[in-house]
Structures are given as structure tokens and as C-alpha cells.
XYZ file of C-alpha atoms in Angstrom:
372
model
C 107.128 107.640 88.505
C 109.749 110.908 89.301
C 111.777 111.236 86.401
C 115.631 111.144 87.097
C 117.216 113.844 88.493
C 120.102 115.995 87.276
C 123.834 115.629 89.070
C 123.384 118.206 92.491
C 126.022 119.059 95.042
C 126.797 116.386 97.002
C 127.324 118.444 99.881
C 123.844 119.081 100.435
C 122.482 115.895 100.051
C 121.353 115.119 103.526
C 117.508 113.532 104.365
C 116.595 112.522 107.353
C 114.211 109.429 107.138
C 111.520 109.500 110.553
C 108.237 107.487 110.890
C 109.654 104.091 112.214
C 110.723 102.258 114.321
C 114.614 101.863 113.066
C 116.518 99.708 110.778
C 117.544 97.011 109.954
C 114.380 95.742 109.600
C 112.720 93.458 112.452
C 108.869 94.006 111.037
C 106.453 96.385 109.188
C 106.286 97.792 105.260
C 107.728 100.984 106.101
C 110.588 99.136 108.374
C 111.439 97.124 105.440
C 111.273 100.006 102.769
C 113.702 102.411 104.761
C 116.225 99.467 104.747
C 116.317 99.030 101.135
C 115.886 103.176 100.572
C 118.939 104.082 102.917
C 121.700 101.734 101.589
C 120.607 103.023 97.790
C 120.590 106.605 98.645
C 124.277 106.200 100.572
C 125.299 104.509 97.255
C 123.999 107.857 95.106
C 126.068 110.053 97.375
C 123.727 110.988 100.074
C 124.060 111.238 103.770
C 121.534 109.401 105.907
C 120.248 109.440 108.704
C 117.475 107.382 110.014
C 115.686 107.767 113.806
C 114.880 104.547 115.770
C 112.966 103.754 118.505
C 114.740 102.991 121.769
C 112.608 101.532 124.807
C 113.581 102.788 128.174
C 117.363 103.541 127.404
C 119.301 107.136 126.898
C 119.186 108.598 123.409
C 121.905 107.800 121.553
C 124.034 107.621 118.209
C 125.504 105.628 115.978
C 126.231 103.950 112.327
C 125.256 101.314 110.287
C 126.569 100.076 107.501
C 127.328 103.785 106.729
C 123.928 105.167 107.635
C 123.482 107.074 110.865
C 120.912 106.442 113.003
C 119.539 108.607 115.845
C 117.970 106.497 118.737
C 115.643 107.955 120.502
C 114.030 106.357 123.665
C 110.309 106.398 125.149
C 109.564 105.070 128.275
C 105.637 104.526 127.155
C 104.491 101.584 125.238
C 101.751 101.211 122.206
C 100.396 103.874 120.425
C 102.159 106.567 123.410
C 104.956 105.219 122.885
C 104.984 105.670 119.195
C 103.361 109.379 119.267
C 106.360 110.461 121.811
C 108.538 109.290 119.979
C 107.607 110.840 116.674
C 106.919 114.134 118.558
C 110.919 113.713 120.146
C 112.153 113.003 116.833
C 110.701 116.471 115.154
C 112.092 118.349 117.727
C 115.108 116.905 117.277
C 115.429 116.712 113.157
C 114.452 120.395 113.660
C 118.201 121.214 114.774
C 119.519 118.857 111.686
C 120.310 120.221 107.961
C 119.133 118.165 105.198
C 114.836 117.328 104.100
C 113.373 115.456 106.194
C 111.208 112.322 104.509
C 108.328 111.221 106.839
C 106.976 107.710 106.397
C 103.284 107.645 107.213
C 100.938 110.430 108.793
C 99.619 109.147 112.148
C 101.652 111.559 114.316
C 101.630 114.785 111.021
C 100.351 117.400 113.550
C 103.670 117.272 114.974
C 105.271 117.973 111.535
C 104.209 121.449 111.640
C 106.954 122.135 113.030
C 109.268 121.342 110.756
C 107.505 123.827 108.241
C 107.375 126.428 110.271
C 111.335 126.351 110.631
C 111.000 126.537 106.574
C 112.503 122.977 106.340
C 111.071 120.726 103.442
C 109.143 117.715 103.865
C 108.359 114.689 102.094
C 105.544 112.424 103.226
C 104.628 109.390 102.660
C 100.832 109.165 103.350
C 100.587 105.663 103.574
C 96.666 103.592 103.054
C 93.252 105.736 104.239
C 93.627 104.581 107.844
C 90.771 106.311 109.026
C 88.525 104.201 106.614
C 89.582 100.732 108.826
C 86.883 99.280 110.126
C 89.099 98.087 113.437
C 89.604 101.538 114.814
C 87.327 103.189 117.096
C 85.753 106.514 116.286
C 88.286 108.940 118.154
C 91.095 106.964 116.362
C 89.451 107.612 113.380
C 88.846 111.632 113.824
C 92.706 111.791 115.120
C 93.577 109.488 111.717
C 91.557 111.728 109.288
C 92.747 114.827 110.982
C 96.701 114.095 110.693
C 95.706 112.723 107.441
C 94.060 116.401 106.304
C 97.259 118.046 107.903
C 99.754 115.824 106.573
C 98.578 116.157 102.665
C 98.773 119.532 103.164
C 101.680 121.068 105.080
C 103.807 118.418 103.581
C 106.416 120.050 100.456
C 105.251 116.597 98.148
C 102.770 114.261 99.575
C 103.398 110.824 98.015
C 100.981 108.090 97.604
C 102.342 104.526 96.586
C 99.097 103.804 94.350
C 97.110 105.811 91.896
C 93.971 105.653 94.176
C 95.144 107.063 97.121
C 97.076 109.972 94.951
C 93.274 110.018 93.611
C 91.517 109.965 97.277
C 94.402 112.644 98.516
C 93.507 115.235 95.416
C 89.979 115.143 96.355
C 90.801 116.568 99.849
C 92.800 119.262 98.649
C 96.160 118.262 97.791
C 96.641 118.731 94.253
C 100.634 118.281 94.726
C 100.601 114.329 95.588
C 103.205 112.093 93.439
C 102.376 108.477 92.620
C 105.386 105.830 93.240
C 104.399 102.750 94.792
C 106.287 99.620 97.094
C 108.541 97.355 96.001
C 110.155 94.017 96.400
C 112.922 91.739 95.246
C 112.145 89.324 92.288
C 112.660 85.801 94.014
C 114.217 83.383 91.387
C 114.521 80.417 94.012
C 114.072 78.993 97.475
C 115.540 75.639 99.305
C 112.365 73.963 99.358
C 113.824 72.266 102.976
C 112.542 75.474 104.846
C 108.882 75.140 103.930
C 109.559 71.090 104.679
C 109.672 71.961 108.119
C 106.186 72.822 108.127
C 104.897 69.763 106.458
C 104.572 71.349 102.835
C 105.349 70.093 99.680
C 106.260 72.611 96.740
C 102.906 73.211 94.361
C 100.732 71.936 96.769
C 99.414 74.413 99.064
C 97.682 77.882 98.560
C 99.203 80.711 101.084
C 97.971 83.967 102.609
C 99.922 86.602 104.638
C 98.141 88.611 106.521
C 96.931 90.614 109.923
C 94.143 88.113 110.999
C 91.552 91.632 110.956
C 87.876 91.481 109.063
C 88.824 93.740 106.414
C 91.662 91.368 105.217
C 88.483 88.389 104.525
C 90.853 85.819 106.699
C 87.578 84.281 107.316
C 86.154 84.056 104.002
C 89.021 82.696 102.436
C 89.482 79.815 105.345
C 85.640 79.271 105.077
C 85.649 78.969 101.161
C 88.831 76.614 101.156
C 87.354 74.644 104.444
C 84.219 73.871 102.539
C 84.977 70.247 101.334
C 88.350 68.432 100.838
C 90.908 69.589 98.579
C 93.803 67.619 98.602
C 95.804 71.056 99.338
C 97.471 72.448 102.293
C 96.282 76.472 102.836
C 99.131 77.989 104.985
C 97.825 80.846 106.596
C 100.661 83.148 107.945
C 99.943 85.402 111.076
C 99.213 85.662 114.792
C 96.029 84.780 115.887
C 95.204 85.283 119.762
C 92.836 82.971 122.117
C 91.612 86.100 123.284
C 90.337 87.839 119.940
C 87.002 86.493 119.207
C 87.304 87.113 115.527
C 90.576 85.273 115.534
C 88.724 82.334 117.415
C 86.050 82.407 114.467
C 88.737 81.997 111.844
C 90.181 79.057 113.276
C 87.021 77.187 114.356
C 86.188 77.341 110.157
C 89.296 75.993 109.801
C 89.460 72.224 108.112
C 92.564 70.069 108.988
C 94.029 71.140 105.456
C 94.568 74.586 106.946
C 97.657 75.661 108.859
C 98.196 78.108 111.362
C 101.818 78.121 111.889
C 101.526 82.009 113.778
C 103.634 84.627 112.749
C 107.287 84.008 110.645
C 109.455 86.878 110.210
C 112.384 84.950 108.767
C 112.658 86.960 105.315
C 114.036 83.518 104.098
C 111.530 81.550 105.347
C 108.432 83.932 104.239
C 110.430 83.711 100.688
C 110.594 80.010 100.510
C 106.834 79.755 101.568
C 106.232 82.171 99.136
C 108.096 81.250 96.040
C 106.454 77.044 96.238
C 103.317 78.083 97.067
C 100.752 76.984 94.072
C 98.859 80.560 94.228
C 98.350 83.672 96.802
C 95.231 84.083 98.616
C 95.055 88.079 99.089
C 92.118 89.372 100.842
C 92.476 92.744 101.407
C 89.188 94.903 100.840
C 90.968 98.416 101.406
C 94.744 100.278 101.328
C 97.428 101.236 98.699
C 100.168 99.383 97.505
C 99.827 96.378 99.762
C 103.618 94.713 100.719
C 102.569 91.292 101.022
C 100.674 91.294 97.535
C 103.688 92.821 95.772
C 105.808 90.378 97.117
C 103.483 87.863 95.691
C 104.093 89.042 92.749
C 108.031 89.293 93.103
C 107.893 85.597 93.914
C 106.077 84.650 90.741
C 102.809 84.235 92.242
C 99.323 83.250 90.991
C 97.129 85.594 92.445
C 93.083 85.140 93.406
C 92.410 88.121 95.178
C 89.631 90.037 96.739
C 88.068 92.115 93.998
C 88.548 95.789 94.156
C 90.271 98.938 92.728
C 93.241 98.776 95.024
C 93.931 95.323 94.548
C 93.143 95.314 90.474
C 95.809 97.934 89.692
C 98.470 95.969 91.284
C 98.056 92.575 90.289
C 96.982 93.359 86.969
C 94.125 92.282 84.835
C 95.776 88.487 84.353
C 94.855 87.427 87.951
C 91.502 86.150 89.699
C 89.206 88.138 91.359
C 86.256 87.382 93.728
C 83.970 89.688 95.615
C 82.129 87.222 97.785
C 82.839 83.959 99.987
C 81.162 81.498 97.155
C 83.315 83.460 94.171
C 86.227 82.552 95.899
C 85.060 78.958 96.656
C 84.236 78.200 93.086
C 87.581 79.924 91.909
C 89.834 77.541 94.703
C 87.186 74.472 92.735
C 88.358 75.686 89.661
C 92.249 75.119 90.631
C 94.002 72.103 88.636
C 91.269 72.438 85.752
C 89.945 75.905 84.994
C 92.610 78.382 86.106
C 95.472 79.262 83.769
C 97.871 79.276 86.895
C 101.038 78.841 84.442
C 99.936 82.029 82.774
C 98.827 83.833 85.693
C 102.086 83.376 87.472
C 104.034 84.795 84.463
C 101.957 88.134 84.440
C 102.440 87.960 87.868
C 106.111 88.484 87.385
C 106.055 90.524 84.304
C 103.875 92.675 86.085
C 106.484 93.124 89.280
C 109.464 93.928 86.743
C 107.704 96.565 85.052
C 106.494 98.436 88.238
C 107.408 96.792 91.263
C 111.378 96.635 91.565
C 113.229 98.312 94.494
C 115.734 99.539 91.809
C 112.441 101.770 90.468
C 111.549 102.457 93.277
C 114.359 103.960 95.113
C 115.348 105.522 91.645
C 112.029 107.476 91.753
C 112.296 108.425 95.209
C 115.919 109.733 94.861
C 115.174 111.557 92.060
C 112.162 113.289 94.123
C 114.912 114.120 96.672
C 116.824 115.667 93.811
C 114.466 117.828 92.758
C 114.039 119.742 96.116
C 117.050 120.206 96.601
């Protein structure tokens, strides 16, 4: 973490947040972050401004909740859509006092720029995107690319886990800063929202999730599907007709296994969260992953997918597995062999010591500070 920063000039405390889509939050880790960032930052005496993405309307301005946000529009859709709309946003921060904190790399060619004028920039260089199995080749080149540039015309690069701040050095940029995601601590939930979907509290497992290879979606449905359990698995994400991988998921699928599609009802995820009996987390690459953190804000047991990523953030007090019958005999083991009691406890211990948005935004303020 950034040690805290000495009392500066309020005047000059101005940063421009780009690299989403806009707050408040509708979806998306870095959508979520610059909602709990901004309001903190306003509160230590900055000004704020944060760019949003408009569709098909005129650019505009306004405030919320004392942050200003710049809207900028696109007409394009996708991926175009999103790389105008970063490239419209440079140009414009360019005319803007105050540093400029980028959230993610995708579009980093573009913030060239901004160095060039001699204006400082932070970046957040989000997972090793060009590692994902799901993109093609071209994506990848363009990811590894903005990736290369990003680390290295960026003021501070900042990773939000050790091994990423590790990958990062080892391609040149000796300058990165560790501080990783964060989430609220969820103490309780009406247990009438997860009624709704036919649950009871304690007896279900839950995983949250892109329905994508790399996340094991179908390893952990095929592990729990193997033979009755007497559990519900709730299995949170949108899953297409037309995605043959998605199709494969839910053909493995036992009756104990809900697909209730996407829910982006903060309360809702919470509650579904918070009486779940353990987390299923199957992600096999990336950082600081939201969705485990906040399994660990909401006092989760944890059996995840084995791996270096995944280790440091959980802790050592969880379950691991590396392969479809490790996490079979670990979901056999539930009710007699795992410690879930135990597990749940370092699950929260482990959030308050790293893991709180107070930290969090404490460390990135203080990084903001320090360049003034």
C-alpha cells in the first residue's frame, strides 16, 4: 500500500478519472470502483471529474452528487464504440488541469498524448488481457501492445495484485505500485430476496461469473452435477442459446443447479452472497478478481481454482482444487470434512486487513498526493 500523504494545496487537487463507462455504477469492476473512489476523494478535498459514455446524444455536462462528469457520446457500438470514446475523452482531458487517472489499458496508445502535453498519468493496468484464451490473435497483439505502452508512458503504473506488479516489472516497468480492489464488509442480508429464487440460507453453494472457459463454469457445474447433493448451486450470469460453450455448461447441469441469468441488483447479489454456504470461484487467470473479494467481504467460504492469483487473495485458510475431480471430492467433503466455520472467518479477517474500500481509496489518494 501508498503510505499517507502530507496536507497539499487544495487548489490543485483536480484528477480526472477516464476508462469507463460513467458513474453511478450500472455494471463492471472498474464502474463500481470509480463510484466508491470519487465520493472519497470529494470528501478529502479534491475536485472530480469523471467522463461517461453517452450513446448517440450531444456531449454534455453535468454534476453528481458533487462530482462532475463529462459525457461524451459515440455513435458506434462494441469495442468502436469504446475505443472512440476513450480516444474523444484524451483529447478532451488534454484541455483540463488536474492528473488524469486512467482505469485499464485497452485504448493506452491514445494516452500518449496526454504525456506529450507533460500532463501526469496514473494507470491502472488492470489483469494480463492478452493472456485470455477468448480473444483472437489480433486482439491479443493490440492487448499486449497497449499493455507494453501503457506500463510505460504512464507517471505510476498500478497493479491491484502482487503478480501482475510482478508480470509488469518483467516487461520493463520497474515503477508499478501494488494496491488492490475492494469491497464493503456485508454484516447482513433479508434472507426474503434470495427466497424469491427458491433458496434457503446455508443451503446452496454460489458462483459469479462470465460463463467463459477460463472461469471453469463447466468444471464446477460438472463436479457438483455428478450425483445428488441435497444443495442448490446458484450460478449467477448470462448464458446465450447461441454460445456453444454456454450450451455445454447447462446441458451438465443437474436439477440442483440454477441458472437464474444475470442480477445486477447490488442488494440482491449481496443477499445471495452473504447466505450462501461457500463460493465457488473458478478463475484460472487475472489480478484482484471483484467477485472473489466480495466473497470475502460477505464472509465467504471459499473453494477456489488453485493458482497464484487466486491464493494471495483468499489466503492460505481456503480450499483449493486444480482439476474437475479435486473439486468434486472437496464439494463431497462439505458437511463433514471442511472447516467451513473457520474458513469463513479467515475469509473475513482476511477482507479487513486488505480488502476495505476505506484502504483502498486511502492508498490511492495518497498516490494522488504524492504527484502533486
Amino acid at each position: 500500500m501508498v503510505e499517507q500523504s502530507k496536507t497539499v494545496d487544495t487548489s490543485r487537487k483536480v484528477v480526472n478519472i477516464l476508462g469507463i463507462r460513467g458513474i453511478p455504477a450500472a455494471h463492471g469492476g472498474f464502474e463500481t470502483f470509480a463510484g466508491r473512489l470519487a465520493p472519497y476523494l470529494l470528501e478529502q478535498g479534491w475536485t472530480v471529474n469523471v467522463y461517461c459514455q453517452e450513446n448517440g446524444t450531444a456531449d454534455y455536462e453535468d454534476d453528481w452528487n458533487g462530482i462532475h462528469r463529462i459525457h461524451i457520446s459515440s455513435d458506434a457500438t462494441g469495442s468502436k464504440g469504446s475505443v472512440i470514446f476513450d480516444r474523444k475523452c484524451v483529447a478532451d482531458v488534454c484541455r483540463r488541469p488536474g492528473i488524469d487517472l486512467v482505469l485499464g489499458y485497452n485504448t493506452a496508445i491514445f494516452n500518449t498524448l496526454q504525456r506529450l502535453r507533460g500532463r501526469k498519468v496514473l494507470m491502472n493496468m488492470d489483469g494480463v488481457e492478452w493472456r485470455r484464451d477468448k480473444w483472437s490473435f489480433p486482439v491479443k497483439i493490440w492487448l499486449y501492445a497497449n499493455e507494453f505502452i501503457g506500463a510505460n508512458i504512464s507517471n505510476v503504473a498500478i497493479a491491484d495484485h502482487p503478480e501482475i506488479a510482478r508480470h509488469l516489472r518483467r516487461h520493463g516497468c520497474s515503477k508499478a505500485v501494488m494496491i488492490p480492489y475492494g469491497a464493503d464488509k456485508i454484516e447482513a442480508a433479508p434472507e426474503d430476496l434470495i427466497e424469491r429464487y427458491g433458496l434457503k440460507s446455508g443451503q446452496y453453494l454460489i458462483s459469479i461469473a462470465r460463463a467463459e472457459p477460463e472461469n471453469s463454469i463447466l468444471e464446477i457445474v460438472s463436479a457438483f452435477s455428478s450425483k445428488r447433493r441435497g444443495l442448490k448451486l446458484m450460478v449467477l450470469g448470462n448464458f446465450s442459446p447461441d454460445n456453444a460453450y454456454h450450451r455445454k455448461v447447462q446441458a451438465a447441469a443437474s436439477d440442483e443447479v440454477i441458472f437464474p441469468g444475470g442480477i445486477y441488483e447490488p442488494e440482491i447479489v449481496s443477499a445471495l452472497r452473504y447466505h450462501a454456504l461457500a463460493y465457488l470461484h473458478g478463475h484460472q487467470v487475472g489480478g484482484t478478481n471483484p467477485s472473489l473479494v466480495e466473497a470475502l467481504g460477505a464472509g465467504n467460504p471459499i473453494i477456489a481454482h488453485d493458482n497464484r492469483f487466486n491464493r494471495w487473495v483468499a489466503g492460505d485458510r481456503q480450499f483449493y482444487f486444480d482439476s474437475q475431480p479435486a473439486l468434486e471430492a472437496l464439494i463431497d467433503r462439505i458437511g463433514s470434512g471442511l472447516d467451513l466455520k473457520q474458513a469463513g472467518a479467515a475469509a473475513s479477517a482476511r477482507h479487513q486487513a486488505e480488502f476495505t474500500w476505506l484502504k483502498v481509496n486511502a492508498a490511492y489518494e495518497a498516490l494522488l498526493s504524492k504527484c502533486l
